Amino acid sequence: MEGRLKKIPEGFVSYRFAAIVIASLFFASLAGWIAQELVPPDFVERRALYDASWRPGAARIVDLLDLHDPFRSLWYRFVLALFFAVLVACNVSRFRRIALRSLRAELPAGAEELRKRPLFFDLSWRSLTAGVKGAADPLVRYGERHGRRESVDPAALERLFARLEVLLKRRGLRVACARGGDAVRFTATSGRLRSPGTMLFHLGIAVITVGGLVGSLLGWRGMVYLKEGETAPLPPDSAAALRVDDFRIVTAGGGEIRDYISTVTILGERGETLAAGTIEVNRPFRHGGVNIYQSSYTMSEGEFARARISYRLRGEIGRRTAEMTSGSAAVLGDSAAVVSALRFLPDFRMGSQGAFSASPFPANPALEVEVSSSGEVRRGWLFLRHPDFNSRFGAGVDLALEGVEPVYYTGLEFASNPGVPVLFAGFAAATLGLLFMYLCNPRIIKGIATREGLLMAGVEGRWKASFAREFEEIRETIQREFDEGG
Amino acid sequence: MAHADTQLFWLAFWMYLVSFVLFTVFSAVKRRGAGLAATAVFAAAFVCHTGALAARWIATTHPPFSTMYEYAVTMSWAVALSFVVVLARFRRMALGVAVSPLLIVVLVVASLLPKEASKQLMPALQSYWFYIHVTLAALAEGAFIVAAGTGIVYLARRKGGGAKDVLPANDLLEEIVARAIRIGYPLFTIGAMFAGAIWAQYAWGRFWSWDPKETGSLVIWLYYTLVLHENMRGRWRGKKLAVAAIVGFALALLSFVGNLFLGGLHAYI
């Protein structure tokens, strides 16, 4: 393992290179984001048109760099692959060091190492135990100034160190120590899980990338629009079929859409029922490794299940209603007038080619009718949202569209993505890693307690200013707690 | 209760504006009284802001995240909350001079958006992942905005230097910027990226669609990943970190208002 790790070039796993790769992916994503907005979605289909209308060469650049679909382009995939490679290499190369560091604390090698730190103090036991009054003692001051410190016996050193250990533990620090040569070398640490957390987070991101790759290579998806009673083969095993038994648009009191619900049955080769259930938005139906999602709905132009019209004939005061189905006719009361439904448009618009539906959704439902009375035939449109518009049909007939029940087609999306479990594992690992990273406050304080005194240094803290404040507080606490002179 | 939320919103808006004026006066005259008054008005505005969100929640019967207006109000509340936390932790009132105008910018954007309340959540939003996703994303953006505000103070202090008495030391300012980013980053990663992806998987059957909003989130995430890496290796410290925090705010704002003209799966108004 060790030998293999050495084969990874140092530059490839350096922070510098990692930052360059992240910056590259950032700029590539930014460029893709901008390209997504600038290049029209129909660029491929209408390439000739854009070639003619844009500046010379612009369409060619878009084509060459795949800017019409930037996130599937070769250059973006290359940067993404590089990001993944660096991520994995960094994790592999740092694994041993991070694992060792989180398992055991490194003890200080010597006093010089600690004295080099910007945060350190070196106090004699005499000055600590004698407290403020004792430290003012001319004998103590003179001796300390000239490097002559009073020594405590080994048993007293043990007692003093035990008190120090309690103080450090009270601040949430874990103390590891080694005794030898009339001295105790110790390291007080906290938040040691931060480094494994960082690694777990990076590993999680790598796993998510793998999950995405697996999904894009092995996953598939498809979309069908079916109305009640219709069936469609269930991919990939086309021997099974999906039948839509019912599709409902559930509305709230104010008419807002609350849910779309499809009731479906999975049929076997001989038409036997294999499974049945409902599909709602956010609640997919799963069968044989295929997820079926309630994705959309549509309604067909011209087709409707039932329409209700109200009418008033000449000389009548009140209105009466009549119901029609697609292609049927209704006799208006006891008159000779007959109204026939010709065409239904869910989102009526008038264009140069005549009436058309701007969308498959009921934004402006309109019904084309033909009224024949006494040999006179009149055609016109009735609008659900504008009942008074275009309502007179000669022959003394006044019509209004009261309601129309379109034929809905439920939009179901089939998808199979074997990368999803991998992705979810990556999300879990990265989340756990983040929690370790951000809930742990890593601090390392190292020290050496000798028979003469105590040398302590703040080696590592996440926040420079806060750590300096905390180290100062520790020093003050030690001085206060060891003060025997009152 | 029908319009209580918008009335409280406007009350909070004007009070934040007053607190900004008072924070500016405090930075200029360096009188503790002005600072305390600014903080008190800010706290009162925060209470009204919280009340506006609560009233909206009661009126719509769902957490106020479903429209762009509601999200903007929630996000600005997260900014105010982050600032309150920073204020409680570091006791540096002068930071308000930069954080409150950024908060007002978000509130101005909110004030321009349609404010109609709907009791019914659209079907795609009826998922607990929606609440996790939006709450964490709003809190993260709140933290990023506080980082940007502190970054502005850092740059102003370096240039001006006249307001030495009330502004915190550079070390502390840098620590606040770094801390705010490091609080925002995991919230953004878990909330905006992971929770969003899991929810998308349940709702649409694909965890990632390269929708403009998703791409925008990825860009923001990569940006802050870069900032953290550069900060960790000792390059983006001090002034550079302050500038990076401000650029991050600009990216977050672009991604937020991008909804209005970029469309896509996140085009809720």
mmCIF file with all atom_site columns, N, CA, C and O in Angstrom, chain A residues 321-346:
data_model
loop_
_atom_site.group_PDB
_atom_site.id
_atom_site.type_symbol
_atom_site.label_atom_id
_atom_site.label_alt_id
_atom_site.label_comp_id
_atom_site.label_asym_id
_atom_site.label_entity_id
_atom_site.label_seq_id
_atom_site.pdbx_PDB_ins_code
_atom_site.Cartn_x
_atom_site.Cartn_y
_atom_site.Cartn_z
_atom_site.occupancy
_atom_site.B_iso_or_equiv
_atom_site.pdbx_formal_charge
_atom_site.auth_seq_id
_atom_site.auth_comp_id
_atom_site.auth_asym_id
_atom_site.auth_atom_id
_atom_site.pdbx_PDB_model_num
ATOM 1   N N  . THR A 1 321 ? -80.234 23.826 -19.442 1.00 0.00 ? 321 THR A N  1
ATOM 2   C CA . THR A 1 321 ? -78.921 23.232 -19.751 1.00 0.00 ? 321 THR A CA 1
ATOM 3   C C  . THR A 1 321 ? -79.083 21.955 -20.565 1.00 0.00 ? 321 THR A C  1
ATOM 4   O O  . THR A 1 321 ? -80.131 21.292 -20.507 1.00 0.00 ? 321 THR A O  1
ATOM 5   N N  . ALA A 1 322 ? -78.017 21.656 -21.301 1.00 0.00 ? 322 ALA A N  1
ATOM 6   C CA . ALA A 1 322 ? -77.994 20.408 -22.081 1.00 0.00 ? 322 ALA A CA 1
ATOM 7   C C  . ALA A 1 322 ? -76.581 19.839 -22.021 1.00 0.00 ? 322 ALA A C  1
ATOM 8   O O  . ALA A 1 322 ? -75.609 20.588 -21.875 1.00 0.00 ? 322 ALA A O  1
ATOM 9   N N  . GLU A 1 323 ? -76.487 18.537 -22.099 1.00 0.00 ? 323 GLU A N  1
ATOM 10  C CA . GLU A 1 323 ? -75.159 17.884 -22.052 1.00 0.00 ? 323 GLU A CA 1
ATOM 11  C C  . GLU A 1 323 ? -74.859 17.214 -23.377 1.00 0.00 ? 323 GLU A C  1
ATOM 12  O O  . GLU A 1 323 ? -75.755 16.685 -24.050 1.00 0.00 ? 323 GLU A O  1
ATOM 13  N N  . MET A 1 324 ? -73.601 17.242 -23.730 1.00 0.00 ? 324 MET A N  1
ATOM 14  C CA . MET A 1 324 ? -73.185 16.619 -24.991 1.00 0.00 ? 324 MET A CA 1
ATOM 15  C C  . MET A 1 324 ? -71.910 15.839 -24.770 1.00 0.00 ? 324 MET A C  1
ATOM 16  O O  . MET A 1 324 ? -71.100 16.203 -23.900 1.00 0.00 ? 324 MET A O  1
ATOM 17  N N  . THR A 1 325 ? -71.734 14.815 -25.564 1.00 0.00 ? 325 THR A N  1
ATOM 18  C CA . THR A 1 325 ? -70.445 14.128 -25.558 1.00 0.00 ? 325 THR A CA 1
ATOM 19  C C  . THR A 1 325 ? -69.749 14.466 -26.879 1.00 0.00 ? 325 THR A C  1
ATOM 20  O O  . THR A 1 325 ? -70.364 15.071 -27.754 1.00 0.00 ? 325 THR A O  1
ATOM 21  N N  . SER A 1 326 ? -68.502 14.062 -27.002 1.00 0.00 ? 326 SER A N  1
ATOM 22  C CA . SER A 1 326 ? -67.721 14.407 -28.191 1.00 0.00 ? 326 SER A CA 1
ATOM 23  C C  . SER A 1 326 ? -68.413 13.897 -29.455 1.00 0.00 ? 326 SER A C  1
ATOM 24  O O  . SER A 1 326 ? -68.730 12.714 -29.562 1.00 0.00 ? 326 SER A O  1
ATOM 25  N N  . GLY A 1 327 ? -68.696 14.800 -30.389 1.00 0.00 ? 327 GLY A N  1
ATOM 26  C CA . GLY A 1 327 ? -69.284 14.420 -31.678 1.00 0.00 ? 327 GLY A CA 1
ATOM 27  C C  . GLY A 1 327 ? -70.795 14.256 -31.637 1.00 0.00 ? 327 GLY A C  1
ATOM 28  O O  . GLY A 1 327 ? -71.417 13.964 -32.655 1.00 0.00 ? 327 GLY A O  1
ATOM 29  N N  . SER A 1 328 ? -71.417 14.448 -30.476 1.00 0.00 ? 328 SER A N  1
ATOM 30  C CA . SER A 1 328 ? -72.866 14.259 -30.374 1.00 0.00 ? 328 SER A CA 1
ATOM 31  C C  . SER A 1 328 ? -73.584 15.591 -30.583 1.00 0.00 ? 328 SER A C  1
ATOM 32  O O  . SER A 1 328 ? -72.955 16.653 -30.634 1.00 0.00 ? 328 SER A O  1
ATOM 33  N N  . ALA A 1 329 ? -74.900 15.509 -30.692 1.00 0.00 ? 329 ALA A N  1
ATOM 34  C CA . ALA A 1 329 ? -75.702 16.722 -30.859 1.00 0.00 ? 329 ALA A CA 1
ATOM 35  C C  . ALA A 1 329 ? -76.795 16.727 -29.807 1.00 0.00 ? 329 ALA A C  1
ATOM 36  O O  . ALA A 1 329 ? -77.157 15.686 -29.260 1.00 0.00 ? 329 ALA A O  1
ATOM 37  N N  . ALA A 1 330 ? -77.295 17.917 -29.508 1.00 0.00 ? 330 ALA A N  1
ATOM 38  C CA . ALA A 1 330 ? -78.383 18.020 -28.526 1.00 0.00 ? 330 ALA A CA 1
ATOM 39  C C  . ALA A 1 330 ? -79.472 18.916 -29.075 1.00 0.00 ? 330 ALA A C  1
ATOM 40  O O  . ALA A 1 330 ? -79.177 19.957 -29.685 1.00 0.00 ? 330 ALA A O  1
ATOM 41  N N  . VAL A 1 331 ? -80.680 18.499 -28.874 1.00 0.00 ? 331 VAL A N  1
ATOM 42  C CA . VAL A 1 331 ? -81.822 19.312 -29.308 1.00 0.00 ? 331 VAL A CA 1
ATOM 43  C C  . VAL A 1 331 ? -82.104 20.310 -28.195 1.00 0.00 ? 331 VAL A C  1
ATOM 44  O O  . VAL A 1 331 ? -82.146 19.938 -27.018 1.00 0.00 ? 331 VAL A O  1
ATOM 45  N N  . LEU A 1 332 ? -82.225 21.552 -28.566 1.00 0.00 ? 332 LEU A N  1
ATOM 46  C CA . LEU A 1 332 ? -82.419 22.583 -27.552 1.00 0.00 ? 332 LEU A CA 1
ATOM 47  C C  . LEU A 1 332 ? -83.899 22.698 -27.186 1.00 0.00 ? 332 LEU A C  1
ATOM 48  O O  . LEU A 1 332 ? -84.705 23.251 -27.946 1.00 0.00 ? 332 LEU A O  1
ATOM 49  N N  . GLY A 1 333 ? -84.250 22.143 -26.061 1.00 0.00 ? 333 GLY A N  1
ATOM 50  C CA . GLY A 1 333 ? -85.608 22.208 -25.541 1.00 0.00 ? 333 GLY A CA 1
ATOM 51  C C  . GLY A 1 333 ? -86.608 21.600 -26.523 1.00 0.00 ? 333 GLY A C  1
ATOM 52  O O  . GLY A 1 333 ? -86.335 20.561 -27.130 1.00 0.00 ? 333 GLY A O  1
ATOM 53  N N  . ASP A 1 334 ? -87.721 22.285 -26.682 1.00 0.00 ? 334 ASP A N  1
ATOM 54  C CA . ASP A 1 334 ? -88.726 21.769 -27.619 1.00 0.00 ? 334 ASP A CA 1
ATOM 55  C C  . ASP A 1 334 ? -88.681 22.508 -28.948 1.00 0.00 ? 334 ASP A C  1
ATOM 56  O O  . ASP A 1 334 ? -89.621 22.491 -29.730 1.00 0.00 ? 334 ASP A O  1
ATOM 57  N N  . SER A 1 335 ? -87.543 23.191 -29.194 1.00 0.00 ? 335 SER A N  1
ATOM 58  C CA . SER A 1 335 ? -87.420 23.912 -30.464 1.00 0.00 ? 335 SER A CA 1
ATOM 59  C C  . SER A 1 335 ? -86.844 22.985 -31.529 1.00 0.00 ? 335 SER A C  1
ATOM 60  O O  . SER A 1 335 ? -86.490 21.846 -31.246 1.00 0.00 ? 335 SER A O  1
ATOM 61  N N  . ALA A 1 336 ? -86.678 23.509 -32.684 1.00 0.00 ? 336 ALA A N  1
ATOM 62  C CA . ALA A 1 336 ? -86.085 22.703 -33.758 1.00 0.00 ? 336 ALA A CA 1
ATOM 63  C C  . ALA A 1 336 ? -84.582 22.902 -33.818 1.00 0.00 ? 336 ALA A C  1
ATOM 64  O O  . ALA A 1 336 ? -83.909 22.314 -34.667 1.00 0.00 ? 336 ALA A O  1
ATOM 65  N N  . ALA A 1 337 ? -84.073 23.736 -32.939 1.00 0.00 ? 337 ALA A N  1
ATOM 66  C CA . ALA A 1 337 ? -82.633 24.028 -32.968 1.00 0.00 ? 337 ALA A CA 1
ATOM 67  C C  . ALA A 1 337 ? -81.830 22.856 -32.416 1.00 0.00 ? 337 ALA A C  1
ATOM 68  O O  . ALA A 1 337 ? -82.190 22.270 -31.395 1.00 0.00 ? 337 ALA A O  1
ATOM 69  N N  . VAL A 1 338 ? -80.751 22.528 -33.131 1.00 0.00 ? 338 VAL A N  1
ATOM 70  C CA . VAL A 1 338 ? -79.871 21.424 -32.701 1.00 0.00 ? 338 VAL A CA 1
ATOM 71  C C  . VAL A 1 338 ? -78.452 21.970 -32.592 1.00 0.00 ? 338 VAL A C  1
ATOM 72  O O  . VAL A 1 338 ? -77.978 22.661 -33.492 1.00 0.00 ? 338 VAL A O  1
ATOM 73  N N  . VAL A 1 339 ? -77.827 21.666 -31.498 1.00 0.00 ? 339 VAL A N  1
ATOM 74  C CA . VAL A 1 339 ? -76.447 22.115 -31.334 1.00 0.00 ? 339 VAL A CA 1
ATOM 75  C C  . VAL A 1 339 ? -75.518 20.892 -31.340 1.00 0.00 ? 339 VAL A C  1
ATOM 76  O O  . VAL A 1 339 ? -75.797 19.892 -30.691 1.00 0.00 ? 339 VAL A O  1
ATOM 77  N N  . SER A 1 340 ? -74.462 20.953 -32.121 1.00 0.00 ? 340 SER A N  1
ATOM 78  C CA . SER A 1 340 ? -73.486 19.845 -32.183 1.00 0.00 ? 340 SER A CA 1
ATOM 79  C C  . SER A 1 340 ? -72.118 20.360 -31.757 1.00 0.00 ? 340 SER A C  1
ATOM 80  O O  . SER A 1 340 ? -71.739 21.484 -32.103 1.00 0.00 ? 340 SER A O  1
ATOM 81  N N  . ALA A 1 341 ? -71.412 19.540 -31.017 1.00 0.00 ? 341 ALA A N  1
ATOM 82  C CA . ALA A 1 341 ? -70.047 19.887 -30.588 1.00 0.00 ? 341 ALA A CA 1
ATOM 83  C C  . ALA A 1 341 ? -69.079 19.444 -31.673 1.00 0.00 ? 341 ALA A C  1
ATOM 84  O O  . ALA A 1 341 ? -69.122 18.303 -32.126 1.00 0.00 ? 341 ALA A O  1
ATOM 85  N N  . LEU A 1 342 ? -68.246 20.369 -32.121 1.00 0.00 ? 342 LEU A N  1
ATOM 86  C CA . LEU A 1 342 ? -67.312 20.023 -33.200 1.00 0.00 ? 342 LEU A CA 1
ATOM 87  C C  . LEU A 1 342 ? -65.895 19.793 -32.684 1.00 0.00 ? 342 LEU A C  1
ATOM 88  O O  . LEU A 1 342 ? -65.248 18.820 -33.016 1.00 0.00 ? 342 LEU A O  1
ATOM 89  N N  . ARG A 1 343 ? -65.411 20.722 -31.914 1.00 0.00 ? 343 ARG A N  1
ATOM 90  C CA . ARG A 1 343 ? -63.998 20.663 -31.524 1.00 0.00 ? 343 ARG A CA 1
ATOM 91  C C  . ARG A 1 343 ? -63.803 21.307 -30.152 1.00 0.00 ? 343 ARG A C  1
ATOM 92  O O  . ARG A 1 343 ? -64.459 22.298 -29.841 1.00 0.00 ? 343 ARG A O  1
ATOM 93  N N  . PHE A 1 344 ? -62.866 20.744 -29.398 1.00 0.00 ? 344 PHE A N  1
ATOM 94  C CA . PHE A 1 344 ? -62.550 21.320 -28.086 1.00 0.00 ? 344 PHE A CA 1
ATOM 95  C C  . PHE A 1 344 ? -61.076 21.728 -28.055 1.00 0.00 ? 344 PHE A C  1
ATOM 96  O O  . PHE A 1 344 ? -60.203 20.960 -28.473 1.00 0.00 ? 344 PHE A O  1
ATOM 97  N N  . LEU A 1 345 ? -60.813 22.927 -27.602 1.00 0.00 ? 345 LEU A N  1
ATOM 98  C CA . LEU A 1 345 ? -59.425 23.377 -27.446 1.00 0.00 ? 345 LEU A CA 1
ATOM 99  C C  . LEU A 1 345 ? -59.201 23.769 -25.984 1.00 0.00 ? 345 LEU A C  1
ATOM 100 O O  . LEU A 1 345 ? -59.915 24.624 -25.460 1.00 0.00 ? 345 LEU A O  1
ATOM 101 N N  . PRO A 1 346 ? -58.230 23.147 -25.306 1.00 0.00 ? 346 PRO A N  1
ATOM 102 C CA . PRO A 1 346 ? -58.031 23.484 -23.887 1.00 0.00 ? 346 PRO A CA 1
ATOM 103 C C  . PRO A 1 346 ? -57.472 24.889 -23.666 1.00 0.00 ? 346 PRO A C  1
ATOM 104 O O  . PRO A 1 346 ? -57.765 25.525 -22.667 1.00 0.00 ? 346 PRO A O  1
#
